[in-house]
Amino acid sequence: MAGTTANQLIREFQEHFETGIVPAVYRAPGRVNLIGEHTDYNDGLVLPTALEMACYAAVAPAQHGLLRVFAKDLNQSREWPVATLGELRQSHDWSDYIIGVVQQLLIDGYETRSCDLYITSEVPVGSGLSSSAALEVASALAFLDGRPLDRLELARLCQRAEVQFVGMPCGIMDQYTSIFGQQGSAIEIDCRNLQYELVALPQDVRILAVNTMVKHELSSSAYRERVAECGAAVEAIGVVNQSVTSLRDVSPAYFGQIQDSLPVIPRKRARHIVTENERVLDFATAARSGDLAEMGRLFIASHRSLQYDFEVSCEELDFLVDTAIKMDGVYGSRMTGGGFGGCTVNLVAPGAVQTFHDGIVKAYQKRYQIEPVFYECNPSPGAGRL
């Protein structure tokens, strides 16, 4: 659905809801995280870009007293009386992301008015490209519909919706990137102070995500386990150093001194976070100087850390990475997102893109009888009204 326009969504909205009202249309992009995986909920550093692929929400006020939502891509509708929105509980489906946002807006004092909402998205679900945050941000903008809310507060609100209503203990990276994304640049986000710096990427490289087209059931439970295991590492380090309140407080040098005192699993999880924060800084430096070889090396090091220390990769992701890094014109490859499926992200020379595509398709189909899907990741602007 790339190339979605406001006029197209307006027509679809009017046809579906059988109205002549012209809705407002909002866009919120997905994201690809270049490096800095699982560091955001540890107050760490991340380096994502917003994507051209986005979630779109068309909204118009109504007089029927309901919140009516239509999800085009699923061909599913939901509706609730506006008066009951604050009392709703989880449905364990896509609508939870919308109701979570509604309830956070109500808590913050924003009245939710009766309206019709039409949702469609280009961000593939389960890909690790943050379809959920794109839906949250697009929905929040639609419900606000011009009412002011600071961009950082909007990111926090959408994160709270996912943590408190959906029940996923995520960091803020996905929502933040969807809102603060910049055309042509990655953003290095400090998840402790929630400031960011632009990181210009070299012009002579293409960023390609490759979707494994699998998502293992372990993904959701293992994410919660990793959050808990990182907390256990902080607790163990805090016994000997009370100034450590998150893994962000631990430098590589200090970790080297105290790692033997930690239980095996928390030690491995902490080692990934501590070294990954350093890789983000090093990657930003390499990107600014155009050092593609170093950027690629850091990609591979990040993947190995996620594979062996954080243990959130899977056979299909490892196969794609191992296949990619043997190919001419590929500087580096790593898994991106929560893990256990979803996408790899790859740094590829412009002249090698077709060879990379053909080689990956052939190898992956031969091994798994699945055709992977490719996405060109062009750094794009953050959320707003079309």
Short mmCIF file of C-alpha atoms in Angstrom, two decimals:
data_model
loop_
_atom_site.label_atom_id
_atom_site.label_comp_id
_atom_site.label_asym_id
_atom_site.label_seq_id
_atom_site.Cartn_x
_atom_site.Cartn_y
_atom_site.Cartn_z
CA MET A 1 0.00 0.00 0.00
CA ALA A 2 3.01 2.26 -0.38
CA GLY A 3 2.11 5.65 -1.75
CA THR A 4 -1.03 6.06 0.35
CA THR A 5 -2.50 9.53 -0.02
CA ALA A 6 -4.87 11.54 2.12
CA ASN A 7 -7.38 11.67 -0.75
CA GLN A 8 -7.36 7.90 -1.06
CA LEU A 9 -8.04 7.42 2.65
CA ILE A 10 -10.74 10.07 2.65
CA ARG A 11 -12.56 8.23 -0.16
CA GLU A 12 -12.25 4.88 1.60
CA PHE A 13 -13.43 6.38 4.90
CA GLN A 14 -16.48 7.95 3.25
CA GLU A 15 -17.38 4.75 1.44
CA HIS A 16 -17.02 2.56 4.51
CA PHE A 17 -18.91 4.81 6.93
CA GLU A 18 -21.38 5.96 4.23
CA THR A 19 -20.86 9.63 4.91
CA GLY A 20 -19.97 12.80 3.06
CA ILE A 21 -17.91 14.09 5.99
CA VAL A 22 -14.25 14.73 5.15
CA PRO A 23 -12.07 13.13 7.86
CA ALA A 24 -8.70 14.31 9.09
CA VAL A 25 -5.89 11.89 8.16
CA TYR A 26 -2.84 11.17 10.34
CA ARG A 27 0.31 9.19 9.60
CA ALA A 28 2.68 7.46 12.03
CA PRO A 29 5.67 5.51 10.69
CA GLY A 30 7.16 2.22 11.72
CA ARG A 31 10.85 2.05 12.48
CA VAL A 32 13.93 -0.05 11.93
CA ASN A 33 16.47 -0.12 14.71
CA LEU A 34 19.95 -0.02 13.22
CA ILE A 35 21.70 -0.88 16.49
CA GLY A 36 20.99 -0.79 20.21
CA GLU A 37 18.71 -3.77 20.79
CA HIS A 38 16.91 -4.30 24.12
CA THR A 39 18.82 -1.35 25.56
CA ASP A 40 15.89 1.07 25.71
CA TYR A 41 14.21 -0.48 28.76
CA ASN A 42 17.62 -0.43 30.44
CA ASP A 43 17.96 3.40 30.14
CA GLY A 44 20.41 2.79 27.30
CA LEU A 45 21.22 4.07 23.82
CA VAL A 46 19.48 3.16 20.57
CA LEU A 47 19.94 4.23 16.96
CA PRO A 48 16.77 3.76 14.88
CA THR A 49 15.28 5.42 11.82
CA ALA A 50 11.62 6.04 11.05
CA LEU A 51 10.40 4.30 7.90
CA GLU A 52 8.39 5.35 4.88
CA MET A 53 6.02 2.49 5.78
CA ALA A 54 3.41 3.88 8.13
CA CYS A 55 0.06 3.42 9.83
CA TYR A 56 -2.69 5.81 8.75
CA ALA A 57 -5.75 6.90 10.71
CA ALA A 58 -8.68 8.80 9.20
CA VAL A 59 -11.03 10.25 11.81
CA ALA A 60 -14.21 12.34 11.90
CA PRO A 61 -16.51 13.34 14.76
CA ALA A 62 -19.89 11.60 14.98
CA GLN A 63 -23.17 11.98 16.84
CA HIS A 64 -23.95 8.31 17.51
CA GLY A 65 -22.27 8.21 20.93
CA LEU A 66 -19.87 5.46 19.89
CA LEU A 67 -16.22 5.00 19.09
CA ARG A 68 -16.44 3.06 15.82
CA VAL A 69 -13.21 1.63 14.41
CA PHE A 70 -12.59 -0.19 11.14
CA ALA A 71 -9.26 -1.94 10.51
CA LYS A 72 -9.04 -2.17 6.72
CA ASP A 73 -6.18 -4.68 6.55
CA LEU A 74 -8.00 -7.15 8.81
CA ASN A 75 -11.47 -6.25 7.52
CA GLN A 76 -12.62 -6.07 11.14
CA SER A 77 -14.79 -3.55 12.96
CA ARG A 78 -15.13 -2.69 16.62
CA GLU A 79 -17.42 -0.27 18.39
CA TRP A 80 -17.92 0.81 21.99
CA PRO A 81 -20.13 3.40 23.71
CA VAL A 82 -17.89 6.37 24.49
CA ALA A 83 -19.16 6.38 28.09
CA THR A 84 -17.67 2.89 28.67
CA LEU A 85 -14.18 3.44 27.22
CA GLY A 86 -12.52 4.03 30.59
CA GLU A 87 -13.83 0.71 31.94
CA LEU A 88 -12.83 -1.62 29.09
CA ARG A 89 -10.49 -4.55 29.64
CA GLN A 90 -8.15 -6.36 27.27
CA SER A 91 -9.57 -8.13 24.22
CA HIS A 92 -6.16 -9.64 23.36
CA ASP A 93 -6.27 -8.39 19.79
CA TRP A 94 -5.36 -5.31 17.73
CA SER A 95 -8.00 -3.17 19.42
CA ASP A 96 -6.08 -3.27 22.72
CA TYR A 97 -3.52 -0.81 21.31
CA ILE A 98 -6.31 1.65 20.50
CA ILE A 99 -8.18 1.28 23.80
CA GLY A 100 -4.90 1.54 25.71
CA VAL A 101 -4.28 4.91 24.06
CA VAL A 102 -7.86 6.06 24.73
CA GLN A 103 -7.56 5.23 28.41
CA GLN A 104 -4.24 7.06 28.77
CA LEU A 105 -5.77 10.12 27.10
CA LEU A 106 -8.67 9.96 29.55
CA ILE A 107 -6.26 9.72 32.48
CA ASP A 108 -4.47 12.82 31.15
CA GLY A 109 -7.74 14.73 31.00
CA TYR A 110 -8.47 14.53 27.27
CA GLU A 111 -12.12 13.84 26.58
CA THR A 112 -12.69 11.08 24.04
CA ARG A 113 -15.46 12.17 21.72
CA SER A 114 -17.78 10.06 19.64
CA CYS A 115 -16.05 9.46 16.30
CA ASP A 116 -15.48 7.13 13.37
CA LEU A 117 -11.90 5.89 12.92
CA TYR A 118 -10.54 4.15 9.81
CA ILE A 119 -7.17 2.42 10.22
CA THR A 120 -4.82 1.01 7.60
CA SER A 121 -1.13 0.20 7.82
CA GLU A 122 1.83 -0.59 5.59
CA VAL A 123 3.96 -1.81 8.53
CA PRO A 124 3.94 -5.63 8.54
CA VAL A 125 2.75 -7.17 11.81
CA GLY A 126 5.29 -9.38 13.59
CA SER A 127 8.20 -8.04 11.56
CA GLY A 128 10.05 -6.22 14.36
CA LEU A 129 9.44 -2.94 12.51
CA SER A 130 7.10 -1.62 15.20
CA SER A 131 3.62 -1.93 13.76
CA SER A 132 2.15 -1.61 17.27
CA ALA A 133 3.80 1.73 18.06
CA ALA A 134 2.76 3.08 14.65
CA LEU A 135 -0.85 2.11 15.45
CA GLU A 136 -0.65 3.67 18.91
CA VAL A 137 0.76 6.97 17.66
CA ALA A 138 -1.60 7.23 14.68
CA SER A 139 -4.57 6.52 16.96
CA ALA A 140 -3.44 9.04 19.58
CA LEU A 141 -3.08 11.78 16.97
CA ALA A 142 -6.50 10.91 15.57
CA PHE A 143 -8.17 11.09 19.00
CA LEU A 144 -6.38 14.35 19.82
CA ASP A 145 -7.34 15.65 16.34
CA GLY A 146 -5.50 18.94 16.70
CA ARG A 147 -5.65 19.29 20.47
CA PRO A 148 -2.12 20.09 21.68
CA LEU A 149 0.12 17.55 23.37
CA ASP A 150 3.90 17.86 23.66
CA ARG A 151 5.63 15.35 21.38
CA LEU A 152 7.64 13.76 24.18
CA GLU A 153 4.52 13.44 26.31
CA LEU A 154 2.79 11.82 23.33
CA ALA A 155 5.57 9.22 23.12
CA ARG A 156 5.33 8.55 26.85
CA LEU A 157 1.56 8.25 26.67
CA CYS A 158 1.72 5.69 23.86
CA GLN A 159 4.39 3.71 25.71
CA ARG A 160 2.21 3.66 28.83
CA ALA A 161 -0.67 2.34 26.73
CA GLU A 162 1.42 -0.63 25.66
CA VAL A 163 2.90 -1.29 29.10
CA GLN A 164 -0.17 -0.74 31.27
CA PHE A 165 -3.03 -1.91 29.03
CA VAL A 166 -1.52 -4.29 26.47
CA GLY A 167 0.84 -5.63 29.13
CA MET A 168 4.12 -5.54 27.19
CA PRO A 169 6.95 -4.04 29.32
CA CYS A 170 8.52 -2.20 26.37
CA GLY A 171 10.93 0.70 26.35
CA ILE A 172 10.12 3.97 24.67
CA MET A 173 12.20 3.62 21.50
CA ASP A 174 9.41 2.57 19.12
CA GLN A 175 6.93 5.30 20.03
CA TYR A 176 9.68 7.92 20.26
CA THR A 177 11.05 7.09 16.82
CA SER A 178 7.59 7.13 15.24
CA ILE A 179 7.13 10.68 16.54
CA PHE A 180 10.63 12.17 16.29
CA GLY A 181 11.88 10.47 13.10
CA GLN A 182 13.80 12.68 10.68
CA GLN A 183 14.01 12.61 6.90
CA GLY A 184 17.40 11.34 5.77
CA SER A 185 18.86 10.67 9.24
CA ALA A 186 18.96 8.10 11.95
CA ILE A 187 18.40 9.34 15.48
CA GLU A 188 20.60 8.35 18.40
CA ILE A 189 18.26 8.32 21.40
CA ASP A 190 19.39 8.44 25.00
CA CYS A 191 16.59 6.50 26.71
CA ARG A 192 17.57 7.88 30.10
CA ASN A 193 17.21 11.62 29.41
CA LEU A 194 15.05 11.16 26.28
CA GLN A 195 17.16 13.48 24.17
CA TYR A 196 18.31 12.61 20.67
CA GLU A 197 21.02 13.54 18.19
CA LEU A 198 20.78 13.23 14.43
CA VAL A 199 23.18 10.77 12.83
CA ALA A 200 23.64 11.29 9.10
CA LEU A 201 24.14 8.01 7.28
CA PRO A 202 26.58 7.52 4.40
CA GLN A 203 25.01 8.04 0.98
CA ASP A 204 26.79 5.07 -0.59
CA VAL A 205 24.93 2.34 1.33
CA ARG A 206 21.42 0.91 1.24
CA ILE A 207 19.61 -0.28 4.35
CA LEU A 208 17.50 -3.34 3.62
CA ALA A 209 15.31 -5.24 6.06
CA VAL A 210 14.60 -8.89 5.29
CA ASN A 211 11.56 -10.49 6.88
CA THR A 212 11.96 -14.12 7.94
CA MET A 213 8.16 -14.43 7.72
CA VAL A 214 8.21 -16.32 11.01
CA LYS A 215 7.39 -15.25 14.54
CA HIS A 216 7.96 -17.88 17.18
CA GLU A 217 5.50 -18.14 20.07
CA LEU A 218 8.38 -17.65 22.49
CA SER A 219 8.77 -14.02 21.46
CA SER A 220 6.32 -12.42 23.90
CA SER A 221 7.18 -14.47 27.00
CA ALA A 222 10.92 -14.29 26.37
CA TYR A 223 10.76 -10.48 26.10
CA ARG A 224 9.27 -10.31 29.59
CA GLU A 225 11.92 -12.75 30.82
CA ARG A 226 14.72 -10.58 29.45
CA VAL A 227 13.30 -7.49 31.18
CA ALA A 228 13.24 -9.45 34.45
CA GLU A 229 16.73 -10.88 33.91
CA CYS A 230 18.17 -7.42 33.30
CA GLY A 231 16.49 -6.32 36.52
CA ALA A 232 18.10 -9.26 38.32
CA ALA A 233 21.49 -8.19 36.99
CA VAL A 234 20.98 -4.66 38.33
CA GLU A 235 19.94 -6.11 41.69
CA ALA A 236 23.02 -8.32 41.86
CA ILE A 237 25.37 -5.45 40.92
CA GLY A 238 23.58 -3.20 43.42
CA VAL A 239 24.65 -5.49 46.26
CA VAL A 240 28.25 -4.37 45.72
CA ASN A 241 27.56 -0.91 44.28
CA GLN A 242 24.38 0.87 45.36
CA SER A 243 24.92 3.68 42.84
CA VAL A 244 23.98 1.28 40.01
CA THR A 245 20.25 1.71 39.38
CA SER A 246 20.18 0.44 35.79
CA LEU A 247 22.59 -1.29 33.42
CA ARG A 248 23.20 2.13 31.85
CA ASP A 249 25.29 2.90 34.96
CA VAL A 250 27.71 0.06 34.17
CA SER A 251 30.70 0.80 31.94
CA PRO A 252 32.45 -1.99 30.04
CA ALA A 253 35.52 -1.57 32.26
CA TYR A 254 33.51 -1.82 35.47
CA PHE A 255 31.54 -4.78 34.15
CA GLY A 256 34.83 -6.55 33.49
CA GLN A 257 35.72 -6.10 37.16
CA ILE A 258 32.48 -7.40 38.64
CA GLN A 259 31.07 -9.84 36.09
CA ASP A 260 32.38 -12.94 37.85
CA SER A 261 30.28 -12.06 40.91
CA LEU A 262 27.04 -12.23 38.93
CA PRO A 263 24.90 -15.33 38.37
CA VAL A 264 25.42 -16.81 34.90
CA ILE A 265 22.16 -15.72 33.21
CA PRO A 266 22.04 -12.14 34.54
CA ARG A 267 25.77 -11.84 33.67
CA LYS A 268 25.13 -12.77 30.03
CA ARG A 269 22.17 -10.39 29.75
CA ALA A 270 24.12 -7.55 31.32
CA ARG A 271 27.12 -8.17 29.08
CA HIS A 272 24.94 -7.70 26.02
CA ILE A 273 23.44 -4.44 27.29
CA VAL A 274 26.75 -2.96 28.42
CA THR A 275 28.55 -3.80 25.18
CA GLU A 276 25.57 -2.85 23.01
CA ASN A 277 25.50 0.68 24.44
CA GLU A 278 29.14 1.03 23.41
CA ARG A 279 28.35 -0.30 19.94
CA VAL A 280 25.72 2.41 19.49
CA LEU A 281 28.28 5.12 20.22
CA ASP A 282 30.86 3.49 17.98
CA PHE A 283 28.34 3.01 15.17
CA ALA A 284 27.30 6.67 15.28
CA THR A 285 30.96 7.69 15.05
CA ALA A 286 31.58 5.32 12.14
CA ALA A 287 28.43 6.52 10.33
CA ARG A 288 29.42 10.16 10.62
CA SER A 289 32.84 9.40 9.15
CA GLY A 290 31.45 7.13 6.43
CA ASP A 291 33.31 4.06 7.70
CA LEU A 292 31.10 1.35 6.22
CA ALA A 293 33.46 -1.47 7.15
CA GLU A 294 33.31 -0.51 10.83
CA MET A 295 29.53 -0.06 10.68
CA GLY A 296 29.25 -3.57 9.27
CA ARG A 297 31.59 -5.03 11.89
CA LEU A 298 29.45 -3.52 14.64
CA PHE A 299 26.30 -4.95 13.06
CA ILE A 300 27.76 -8.44 13.16
CA ALA A 301 29.07 -8.02 16.72
CA SER A 302 25.63 -6.86 17.82
CA HIS A 303 23.99 -9.92 16.27
CA ARG A 304 26.42 -12.33 17.91
CA SER A 305 25.77 -10.68 21.27
CA LEU A 306 22.01 -11.03 20.76
CA GLN A 307 22.51 -14.60 19.60
CA TYR A 308 24.76 -15.85 22.40
CA ASP A 309 24.51 -13.47 25.36
CA PHE A 310 20.94 -12.20 25.15
CA GLU A 311 19.64 -15.34 23.41
CA VAL A 312 16.79 -13.73 21.50
CA SER A 313 17.71 -14.78 17.98
CA CYS A 314 16.41 -17.89 16.23
CA GLU A 315 17.53 -20.31 13.55
CA GLU A 316 15.95 -18.34 10.68
CA LEU A 317 17.49 -15.02 11.74
CA ASP A 318 20.91 -16.60 12.21
CA PHE A 319 20.67 -18.23 8.78
CA LEU A 320 19.85 -14.91 7.10
CA VAL A 321 22.71 -13.15 8.87
CA ASP A 322 25.24 -15.91 8.17
CA THR A 323 24.19 -16.03 4.52
CA ALA A 324 24.26 -12.25 4.06
CA ILE A 325 27.71 -11.60 5.54
CA LYS A 326 29.32 -14.04 3.07
CA MET A 327 28.01 -12.08 0.08
CA ASP A 328 30.01 -9.50 -1.85
CA GLY A 329 28.79 -5.97 -1.26
CA VAL A 330 27.24 -6.72 2.15
CA TYR A 331 28.96 -4.77 4.93
CA GLY A 332 27.00 -6.22 7.82
CA SER A 333 23.79 -7.89 8.96
CA ARG A 334 21.97 -8.32 12.27
CA MET A 335 18.57 -9.13 13.69
CA THR A 336 16.44 -6.12 14.55
CA GLY A 337 13.51 -5.87 16.94
CA GLY A 338 12.53 -8.08 19.86
CA GLY A 339 13.78 -11.32 18.30
CA PHE A 340 12.57 -14.90 17.74
CA GLY A 341 11.61 -14.00 14.19
CA GLY A 342 10.87 -10.79 12.36
CA CYS A 343 13.56 -9.06 10.34
CA THR A 344 17.24 -8.74 9.82
CA VAL A 345 18.65 -5.34 8.85
CA ASN A 346 21.47 -5.25 6.33
CA LEU A 347 24.00 -2.70 5.06
CA VAL A 348 24.41 -3.28 1.33
CA ALA A 349 26.39 -1.49 -1.37
CA PRO A 350 24.00 0.09 -3.92
CA GLY A 351 25.42 -1.96 -6.78
CA ALA A 352 24.94 -5.23 -4.87
CA VAL A 353 21.25 -4.84 -3.96
CA GLN A 354 19.87 -7.09 -6.72
CA THR A 355 22.49 -9.77 -6.16
CA PHE A 356 21.80 -9.63 -2.43
CA HIS A 357 18.06 -9.98 -3.01
CA ASP A 358 18.39 -12.90 -5.41
CA GLY A 359 20.96 -14.73 -3.30
CA ILE A 360 18.97 -14.42 -0.09
CA VAL A 361 15.71 -15.53 -1.73
CA LYS A 362 17.36 -18.58 -3.28
CA ALA A 363 19.15 -19.67 -0.11
CA TYR A 364 16.22 -19.06 2.24
CA GLN A 365 13.68 -20.79 0.01
CA LYS A 366 15.99 -23.78 -0.35
CA ARG A 367 16.44 -24.05 3.42
CA TYR A 368 12.96 -23.21 4.72
CA GLN A 369 10.62 -23.28 1.68
CA ILE A 370 9.62 -19.72 2.61
CA GLU A 371 10.06 -16.63 0.46
CA PRO A 372 11.44 -13.75 2.55
CA VAL A 373 10.12 -10.23 2.02
CA PHE A 374 12.43 -7.24 1.52
CA TYR A 375 11.93 -3.64 2.60
CA GLU A 376 14.11 -0.70 1.62
CA CYS A 377 14.57 1.39 4.75
CA ASN A 378 14.80 5.07 3.88
CA PRO A 379 14.97 7.36 6.94
CA SER A 380 11.69 9.27 6.94
CA PRO A 381 9.88 11.96 8.91
CA GLY A 382 7.96 11.29 12.10
CA ALA A 383 4.25 11.30 12.70
CA GLY A 384 1.85 14.09 11.77
CA ARG A 385 -1.25 15.10 9.86
CA LEU A 386 -1.28 14.49 6.12
#
